[in-house]
Amino acid sequence: MEKLFGTDGIRGMANIAPLTAEMALAVGRATAYICKRHKNRHRIVIGKDTRLSGYMLENALTAGICSMGVDVLLVGPMPTPGIAFITQNMRADAGIVISASHNPYQDNGIKIFSADGIKLSYNLEKEIENILITDQINHIRPTADEIGKAYRIDDALGRYIVFCKNTFPSDMSLAGMKIVLDCANGASYKAAPIIFSELGAEVTTIHNTPDGTNINADCGSQFTSDLAAKVRETKSHIGLAFDGDGDRLITVDENGNELTGDHILVICAKFAKENNMNTSNVVVTTPMSNFGMRVALREMNIKYIEAEVGDRNVLETMQKTGCTIGGEQSGHLIFLNHHTTGDGIISALQLTAVMKKSGKKLSELADVMKVMPQKLVNVTVNKKPPLENIPELNKAIKEAESRLGNAGRVLIRYSGTQPLCRIMVEGPTEELTARLTQSLTDVVTRVLS
């Protein structure tokens, strides 16, 4: 094992290395060892999404943590941002999330939050890897009454629901608004319907009957066709799609048109500027954001800063610049005035608050941004050499960029969590964008697959 953690924790197919019960037990021990450096409180929160393999990994992590003399607080299925909140709320040393986010059910993952509800630093992740490689804590075996205990926190979901509702303006309600929720058969299946119903909305919920194997299956933030159809059928004002662990949001307007995280950021940034809610007047984006977003922000005299892809990088840039709004096209959005991490439910509450306050339909609000034709293709690869070291690919990129000039761009990168190479092209027309994307896809497939 040279590297265990990727860009978003440990991820892979469940019950195959590195996502085995044995590895989870070892990760639990290493995390507990690091937490015991702090005095007076030795507790770690564990939560999960709705995957079948979550039971196996939950028990293994619990055993590892307790074997180091640290207690475990079990919260069960809950959105990833909910676990970050509970970690802070319970004053625990750390929080562990068992989830592979938007991946299919056979995958799973382990993400770790620090005591302040922020994903563990790269340095601490590296330290955990080193502990596992060297077996330096193998001799530490608390006995008798020094062994840790595990507790079920029955009111964790209720605490998170109250926390989310408090991010919605206290002088407003969602009365009169019809909302369709797609919970992706994932971690938000309990919390989301309760929150929006209690705030007064008329809620219709789809894909909220998880069975352990249907999480993200043709539903949720990556597959919005069912949501769009239900919005049109029920004549709803908006459709909200979460991913499997509830940290992303993709929306559908009243006509069934999908809006990405870019749209949501622009709409909320415009509202924040008009109401003096974003004092830095900055939005943090990533290179994956549509070129149309940059144009819209410039026209509104709102600055934008590009962080590297990944919500942890977005958060770090936001903290450095004092920005309170940032996120990714994928729908992983951070409203730093409300939470330390991306939260699909909180993002949806901020968007619906703008709709209620402005009295405008979502389609009207989305008109502030004109989307440039964009094509994104994921190519499965069996190796990941540095892209700059592939002459054939670099030649193809230069040719595509020459064709686009100042009217578009090319971005090719590896996924940090899956064996994929992502190819994105933006151009002035659908035809040119598709043609250049296919050309680049052919090269990547030939040299990397």
Coordinates of C-alpha atoms in Angstrom, one line a residue:
M1 CA 0.0 0.0 0.0
E2 CA 1.6 3.3 -1.1
K3 CA -1.5 5.6 -1.0
L4 CA -4.8 4.8 0.6
F5 CA -6.6 8.2 0.5
G6 CA -7.7 9.8 -2.7
T7 CA -9.2 13.3 -3.2
D8 CA -12.2 12.4 -1.2
G9 CA -11.2 9.8 1.4
I10 CA -10.7 6.1 0.8
R11 CA -12.9 4.6 -2.0
G12 CA -13.3 1.4 -4.0
M13 CA -15.4 -1.7 -4.4
A14 CA -16.6 -2.9 -1.1
N15 CA -15.0 -6.1 0.3
I16 CA -12.1 -5.8 -2.1
A17 CA -8.9 -4.0 -1.0
P18 CA -8.7 -1.3 0.2
L19 CA -12.4 -1.4 1.2
T20 CA -12.2 -4.6 3.3
A21 CA -13.3 -5.1 6.9
E22 CA -9.7 -5.7 7.9
M23 CA -8.6 -2.4 6.4
A24 CA -11.6 -0.6 8.0
L25 CA -10.6 -2.0 11.4
A26 CA -7.1 -0.8 10.9
V27 CA -8.2 2.7 9.8
G28 CA -10.4 2.8 12.9
R29 CA -7.5 2.0 15.1
A30 CA -5.2 4.6 13.4
T31 CA -7.8 7.3 13.6
A32 CA -8.5 6.6 17.2
Y33 CA -4.8 6.7 18.0
I34 CA -4.5 10.2 16.5
C35 CA -7.5 11.4 18.4
K36 CA -6.1 10.2 21.7
R37 CA -3.5 13.0 21.5
H38 CA -6.3 15.4 22.6
K39 CA -7.1 15.4 26.3
N40 CA -10.4 14.8 28.1
R41 CA -12.6 13.6 25.1
H42 CA -12.1 10.5 23.1
R43 CA -15.1 10.0 21.0
I44 CA -15.6 9.4 17.3
V45 CA -18.9 9.7 15.4
I46 CA -19.7 7.1 12.7
G47 CA -22.4 7.6 10.1
K48 CA -23.2 6.1 6.8
D49 CA -25.3 6.2 3.7
T50 CA -27.7 3.3 2.7
R51 CA -25.3 0.9 1.0
L52 CA -25.5 -2.8 1.9
S53 CA -21.8 -2.9 2.7
G54 CA -22.2 -0.1 5.2
Y55 CA -23.1 -2.6 8.0
M56 CA -19.8 -4.5 7.5
L57 CA -17.6 -1.4 7.4
E58 CA -19.5 0.3 10.3
N59 CA -18.9 -2.7 12.6
A60 CA -15.2 -3.0 11.5
L61 CA -14.5 0.6 12.2
T62 CA -16.3 0.4 15.5
A63 CA -14.2 -2.6 16.6
G64 CA -11.0 -0.8 15.6
I65 CA -11.8 2.4 17.4
C66 CA -13.0 0.6 20.6
S67 CA -9.9 -1.5 20.6
M68 CA -7.8 1.6 21.0
G69 CA -9.9 2.8 24.0
V70 CA -12.0 5.4 22.2
D71 CA -15.8 5.5 22.3
V72 CA -18.0 5.4 19.2
L73 CA -21.1 7.4 18.6
L74 CA -23.3 5.7 16.0
V75 CA -25.8 7.8 14.1
G76 CA -26.8 5.4 11.4
P77 CA -27.8 6.6 7.9
M78 CA -27.4 10.4 7.6
P79 CA -26.1 12.8 5.0
T80 CA -22.4 13.4 5.0
P81 CA -22.8 17.0 6.0
G82 CA -25.1 15.9 8.8
I83 CA -22.3 13.7 10.2
A84 CA -19.9 16.7 10.0
F85 CA -22.4 18.8 12.0
I86 CA -23.0 16.0 14.6
T87 CA -19.2 15.7 15.1
Q88 CA -19.1 19.4 16.1
N89 CA -22.4 19.3 18.0
M90 CA -21.4 16.3 20.1
R91 CA -17.8 17.8 20.6
A92 CA -16.3 14.6 19.3
D93 CA -12.7 14.2 18.3
A94 CA -13.6 13.1 14.7
G95 CA -16.4 12.0 12.4
I96 CA -16.2 9.1 10.0
V97 CA -18.6 8.8 7.0
I98 CA -19.0 5.4 5.3
S99 CA -20.1 6.4 1.8
A100 CA -19.0 6.4 -1.9
S101 CA -21.1 9.5 -2.6
H102 CA -22.5 9.3 -6.1
N103 CA -20.9 6.0 -7.0
P104 CA -23.0 2.8 -7.5
Y105 CA -24.0 0.6 -4.6
Q106 CA -21.2 -1.9 -4.9
D107 CA -18.6 0.8 -4.1
N108 CA -18.1 2.3 -0.7
G109 CA -15.7 4.7 1.0
I110 CA -14.4 6.1 4.2
K111 CA -14.2 9.9 4.8
I112 CA -13.0 11.5 8.0
F113 CA -13.9 14.8 9.5
S114 CA -11.9 16.6 12.1
A115 CA -13.4 17.9 15.3
D116 CA -14.4 21.2 13.7
G117 CA -16.4 19.5 10.9
I118 CA -13.8 19.9 8.2
K119 CA -12.4 17.0 6.1
L120 CA -9.2 15.7 7.6
S121 CA -6.1 17.4 6.3
Y122 CA -3.8 15.8 3.7
N123 CA -1.1 15.6 6.4
L124 CA -3.2 13.7 8.8
E125 CA -4.4 11.4 6.1
K126 CA -0.8 10.7 5.2
E127 CA -0.1 10.0 8.9
I128 CA -2.8 7.4 9.0
E129 CA -1.4 5.8 5.9
N130 CA 2.1 5.7 7.5
I131 CA 0.6 4.2 10.7
L132 CA -1.0 1.4 8.7
I133 CA 2.2 0.7 6.7
T134 CA 4.5 0.6 9.7
D135 CA 2.3 -1.2 12.2
Q136 CA 3.6 1.2 14.7
I137 CA 0.5 0.9 16.9
N138 CA 0.1 -2.8 16.7
H139 CA 1.4 -3.2 20.3
I140 CA -1.2 -0.8 21.8
R141 CA -3.9 -3.0 23.3
P142 CA -6.0 -1.4 26.0
T143 CA -7.7 -4.0 28.3
A144 CA -10.4 -4.3 31.0
D145 CA -12.3 -1.1 31.5
E146 CA -10.0 0.9 29.1
I147 CA -11.6 -0.6 26.1
G148 CA -14.0 1.8 24.3
K149 CA -17.7 1.6 24.1
A150 CA -20.2 2.2 21.3
Y151 CA -23.4 4.2 21.8
R152 CA -26.4 4.8 19.5
I153 CA -27.3 8.5 19.3
D154 CA -31.0 8.3 18.7
D155 CA -31.6 12.1 18.4
A156 CA -28.8 12.7 15.8
L157 CA -31.2 13.0 12.9
G158 CA -33.5 15.4 14.8
R159 CA -30.5 17.6 15.7
Y160 CA -29.5 17.8 12.0
I161 CA -33.0 18.6 10.9
V162 CA -33.2 21.5 13.3
F163 CA -29.7 22.7 12.2
C164 CA -30.8 22.7 8.5
K165 CA -34.1 24.5 9.2
N166 CA -32.2 27.2 11.0
T167 CA -30.3 28.1 7.8
F168 CA -33.6 29.2 6.2
P169 CA -34.8 32.8 6.9
S170 CA -36.8 32.7 10.2
D171 CA -39.3 35.3 8.8
M172 CA -40.2 33.2 5.8
S173 CA -41.8 29.8 5.0
L174 CA -42.2 27.6 2.0
A175 CA -46.0 27.8 2.1
G176 CA -47.5 27.7 -1.3
M177 CA -44.4 26.1 -2.9
K178 CA -44.7 22.7 -4.5
I179 CA -41.4 20.8 -4.4
V180 CA -40.4 17.4 -5.8
L181 CA -37.5 15.7 -4.0
D182 CA -35.3 12.9 -5.5
C183 CA -33.4 11.4 -2.5
A184 CA -31.4 9.0 -4.7
N185 CA -32.4 6.1 -2.3
G186 CA -29.6 7.5 -0.2
A187 CA -28.7 9.2 3.0
S188 CA -31.2 12.1 2.7
Y189 CA -34.3 9.9 2.4
K190 CA -35.4 10.7 5.9
A191 CA -34.2 14.2 6.6
A192 CA -35.1 16.0 3.3
P193 CA -38.8 15.3 3.2
I194 CA -39.2 16.2 6.9
I195 CA -37.3 19.5 6.5
F196 CA -39.2 20.8 3.5
S197 CA -42.5 19.7 4.8
E198 CA -42.0 21.3 8.2
L199 CA -41.1 24.6 6.4
G200 CA -44.5 24.6 4.8
A201 CA -43.9 23.2 1.3
E202 CA -46.1 20.7 -0.5
V203 CA -43.6 17.9 -1.0
T204 CA -43.6 15.0 -3.4
T205 CA -40.8 12.5 -2.9
I206 CA -39.3 10.0 -5.3
H207 CA -36.5 7.4 -5.0
N208 CA -36.7 7.4 -1.2
T209 CA -37.1 3.7 -0.5
P210 CA -33.5 2.5 -0.1
D211 CA -32.9 -1.3 0.0
G212 CA -29.1 -1.3 0.1
T213 CA -28.6 -1.8 -3.6
N214 CA -30.6 0.9 -5.3
I215 CA -28.7 4.0 -4.1
N216 CA -27.9 6.3 -7.1
A217 CA -29.5 3.7 -9.5
D218 CA -30.8 5.9 -12.3
C219 CA -31.8 8.5 -9.9
G220 CA -30.5 11.4 -7.8
S221 CA -28.2 14.2 -8.9
Q222 CA -26.7 12.3 -11.9
F223 CA -30.0 11.1 -13.4
T224 CA -32.7 13.7 -13.3
S225 CA -35.2 12.4 -16.0
D226 CA -37.6 11.0 -13.4
L227 CA -37.4 14.2 -11.4
A228 CA -38.1 16.3 -14.4
A229 CA -41.1 14.1 -15.4
K230 CA -42.5 14.3 -11.8
V231 CA -42.1 18.1 -11.7
R232 CA -44.1 18.5 -14.9
E233 CA -46.7 15.9 -13.8
T234 CA -47.3 17.6 -10.4
K235 CA -46.9 21.1 -11.8
S236 CA -44.3 21.8 -9.1
H237 CA -42.2 24.9 -8.8
I238 CA -38.9 23.1 -8.5
G239 CA -37.3 19.7 -8.3
L240 CA -34.4 19.0 -6.0
A241 CA -32.0 16.0 -6.7
F242 CA -29.5 14.9 -4.1
D243 CA -26.7 12.4 -4.5
G244 CA -26.3 9.2 -2.4
D245 CA -24.6 10.9 0.6
G246 CA -26.6 14.1 0.4
D247 CA -23.8 16.6 -0.1
R248 CA -24.7 17.5 -3.7
L249 CA -27.7 19.3 -5.3
I250 CA -28.8 19.5 -8.9
T251 CA -32.1 21.2 -9.6
V252 CA -34.9 21.0 -12.2
D253 CA -37.0 24.2 -12.9
E254 CA -40.8 24.3 -13.3
N255 CA -40.5 23.3 -17.0
G256 CA -38.3 20.2 -16.2
N257 CA -35.0 21.8 -17.4
E258 CA -32.0 20.7 -15.4
L259 CA -29.8 23.3 -13.7
T260 CA -26.3 22.6 -12.5
G261 CA -24.4 23.8 -9.5
D262 CA -23.1 26.7 -11.7
H263 CA -26.6 28.0 -12.0
I264 CA -27.3 27.7 -8.3
L265 CA -24.1 29.6 -7.5
V266 CA -24.8 32.4 -9.9
I267 CA -28.4 32.8 -8.6
C268 CA -27.3 32.8 -5.0
A269 CA -24.3 35.0 -5.6
K270 CA -26.5 37.6 -7.3
F271 CA -29.0 37.6 -4.5
A272 CA -26.2 37.8 -1.9
K273 CA -24.7 40.8 -3.7
E274 CA -28.0 42.6 -3.9
N275 CA -28.6 42.0 -0.2
N276 CA -25.1 42.7 1.0
M277 CA -24.7 39.1 2.2
N278 CA -21.4 38.3 0.6
T279 CA -19.1 41.0 1.8
S280 CA -16.1 39.7 -0.1
N281 CA -18.0 39.9 -3.4
V282 CA -16.2 36.7 -4.5
V283 CA -17.3 33.3 -5.7
V284 CA -15.0 30.4 -5.6
T285 CA -15.3 28.0 -8.6
T286 CA -13.2 25.3 -10.2
P287 CA -12.0 24.8 -13.8
M288 CA -15.0 22.5 -14.4
S289 CA -17.4 25.4 -14.2
N290 CA -19.1 26.4 -17.4
F291 CA -17.6 29.4 -19.2
G292 CA -21.0 31.0 -19.1
M293 CA -20.8 31.2 -15.4
R294 CA -17.6 33.3 -15.6
V295 CA -19.3 35.6 -18.1
A296 CA -22.4 36.0 -15.9
L297 CA -20.3 36.8 -12.8
R298 CA -18.3 39.4 -14.7
E299 CA -21.4 41.1 -15.9
M300 CA -22.6 41.3 -12.3
N301 CA -19.2 42.7 -11.2
I302 CA -18.7 39.7 -8.9
K303 CA -15.2 38.4 -8.8
Y304 CA -14.4 34.7 -9.2
I305 CA -11.5 32.6 -8.1
E306 CA -10.7 29.2 -9.5
A307 CA -9.7 26.5 -7.0
E308 CA -8.4 23.1 -7.9
V309 CA -11.2 20.5 -8.5
G310 CA -12.5 19.0 -5.2
D311 CA -14.6 20.4 -2.5
R312 CA -11.7 20.4 0.0
N313 CA -9.8 22.7 -2.3
V314 CA -12.8 24.9 -2.8
L315 CA -13.2 25.3 1.0
E316 CA -9.6 26.0 1.5
T317 CA -9.7 28.8 -1.1
M318 CA -12.9 30.2 0.4
Q319 CA -11.3 30.4 3.9
K320 CA -8.2 32.1 2.5
T321 CA -10.2 34.8 0.6
G322 CA -13.0 35.3 3.1
C323 CA -15.6 34.2 0.5
T324 CA -18.8 32.7 1.8
I325 CA -20.2 31.2 -1.5
G326 CA -18.4 28.6 -3.6
G327 CA -18.7 25.2 -5.2
E328 CA -18.6 23.0 -8.2
Q329 CA -20.7 22.4 -11.3
S330 CA -21.5 18.9 -10.0
G331 CA -23.6 20.5 -7.3
H332 CA -21.2 20.3 -4.4
L333 CA -21.8 23.8 -3.0
I334 CA -20.6 25.4 0.2
F335 CA -22.4 28.2 2.0
L336 CA -19.8 29.0 4.6
N337 CA -22.1 31.2 6.6
H338 CA -24.1 28.1 7.4
H339 CA -21.9 25.0 7.2
T340 CA -18.2 23.9 7.0
T341 CA -18.9 21.5 4.1
G342 CA -21.1 21.0 1.1
D343 CA -24.7 20.2 2.0
G344 CA -27.4 19.5 -0.6
I345 CA -30.3 20.2 1.7
I346 CA -28.8 23.5 2.9
S347 CA -28.0 24.5 -0.7
A348 CA -31.6 23.8 -1.7
L349 CA -32.9 25.9 1.2
Q350 CA -30.8 28.9 0.1
L351 CA -32.1 28.5 -3.4
T352 CA -35.7 28.2 -2.5
A353 CA -35.3 31.2 -0.1
V354 CA -34.2 33.3 -3.1
M355 CA -37.2 32.1 -5.1
K356 CA -39.6 33.1 -2.3
K357 CA -37.9 36.4 -1.6
S358 CA -37.8 37.4 -5.3
G359 CA -41.2 36.0 -6.2
K360 CA -39.6 34.7 -9.4
K361 CA -39.8 31.3 -11.1
L362 CA -36.6 29.3 -11.1
S363 CA -36.4 29.5 -14.9
E364 CA -36.5 33.3 -14.6
L365 CA -33.7 33.3 -12.1
A366 CA -31.6 31.0 -14.2
D367 CA -31.8 33.4 -17.2
V368 CA -29.0 35.3 -15.6
M369 CA -26.5 32.7 -16.9
K370 CA -26.3 31.6 -20.5
V371 CA -24.7 28.1 -20.7
M372 CA -22.0 27.6 -23.3
P373 CA -22.2 24.3 -25.1
Q374 CA -20.2 21.8 -23.1
K375 CA -19.4 18.2 -23.5
L376 CA -18.1 16.0 -20.7
V377 CA -17.0 12.4 -21.3
N378 CA -15.6 9.9 -18.8
V379 CA -13.2 7.3 -20.2
T380 CA -12.4 4.2 -18.1
V381 CA -8.6 3.9 -17.9
N382 CA -6.3 1.1 -16.7
K383 CA -3.4 3.4 -15.9
K384 CA -2.8 7.1 -14.9
P385 CA 0.5 8.4 -16.2
P386 CA 1.0 12.2 -16.0
L387 CA -1.0 13.7 -18.9
E388 CA 1.8 16.1 -19.8
N389 CA 4.0 13.0 -20.5
I390 CA 1.7 11.7 -23.3
P391 CA 2.8 13.4 -26.6
E392 CA -0.1 12.1 -28.7
L393 CA -2.6 13.5 -26.3
N394 CA -0.8 16.9 -25.9
K395 CA -0.7 17.3 -29.7
A396 CA -4.5 16.6 -29.9
I397 CA -5.2 19.1 -27.1
K398 CA -3.2 21.8 -28.8
E399 CA -5.1 21.2 -32.1
A400 CA -8.4 21.4 -30.3
E401 CA -7.5 24.6 -28.5
S402 CA -6.3 26.1 -31.8
R403 CA -9.7 25.3 -33.4
L404 CA -11.5 26.9 -30.4
G405 CA -9.4 30.1 -30.1
N406 CA -10.9 32.4 -27.5
A407 CA -14.4 30.9 -28.0
G408 CA -13.9 27.8 -25.8
R409 CA -11.6 25.6 -23.8
V410 CA -10.4 22.1 -23.2
L411 CA -9.9 20.4 -19.8
I412 CA -8.7 16.9 -19.4
R413 CA -7.9 15.4 -16.0
Y414 CA -8.1 12.1 -14.0
S415 CA -10.8 11.4 -11.5
G416 CA -9.4 11.4 -8.0
T417 CA -11.8 8.6 -6.9
Q418 CA -12.4 6.4 -9.9
P419 CA -10.3 4.8 -12.7
L420 CA -11.5 7.5 -15.1
C421 CA -10.1 10.2 -17.3
R422 CA -12.5 13.1 -17.7
I423 CA -12.6 15.0 -20.9
M424 CA -14.4 18.4 -21.1
V425 CA -14.7 20.6 -24.1
E426 CA -16.6 24.0 -24.3
G427 CA -17.1 25.7 -27.6
P428 CA -19.2 28.1 -29.6
T429 CA -21.5 25.5 -31.2
E430 CA -22.8 22.1 -30.2
E431 CA -21.4 20.6 -33.4
L432 CA -17.8 21.7 -33.0
T433 CA -17.9 20.9 -29.2
A434 CA -19.1 17.4 -29.9
R435 CA -16.6 16.8 -32.7
L436 CA -13.6 17.9 -30.7
T437 CA -14.7 15.9 -27.7
Q438 CA -15.0 12.8 -29.8
S439 CA -11.5 13.3 -31.3
L440 CA -10.0 13.7 -27.8
T441 CA -11.9 10.7 -26.5
D442 CA -10.5 8.5 -29.3
V443 CA -7.0 9.5 -28.3
V444 CA -7.5 9.0 -24.6
T445 CA -9.1 5.6 -25.2
R446 CA -6.3 4.5 -27.5
V447 CA -3.4 5.5 -25.2
L448 CA -4.9 4.8 -21.7
S449 CA -7.6 2.1 -22.0

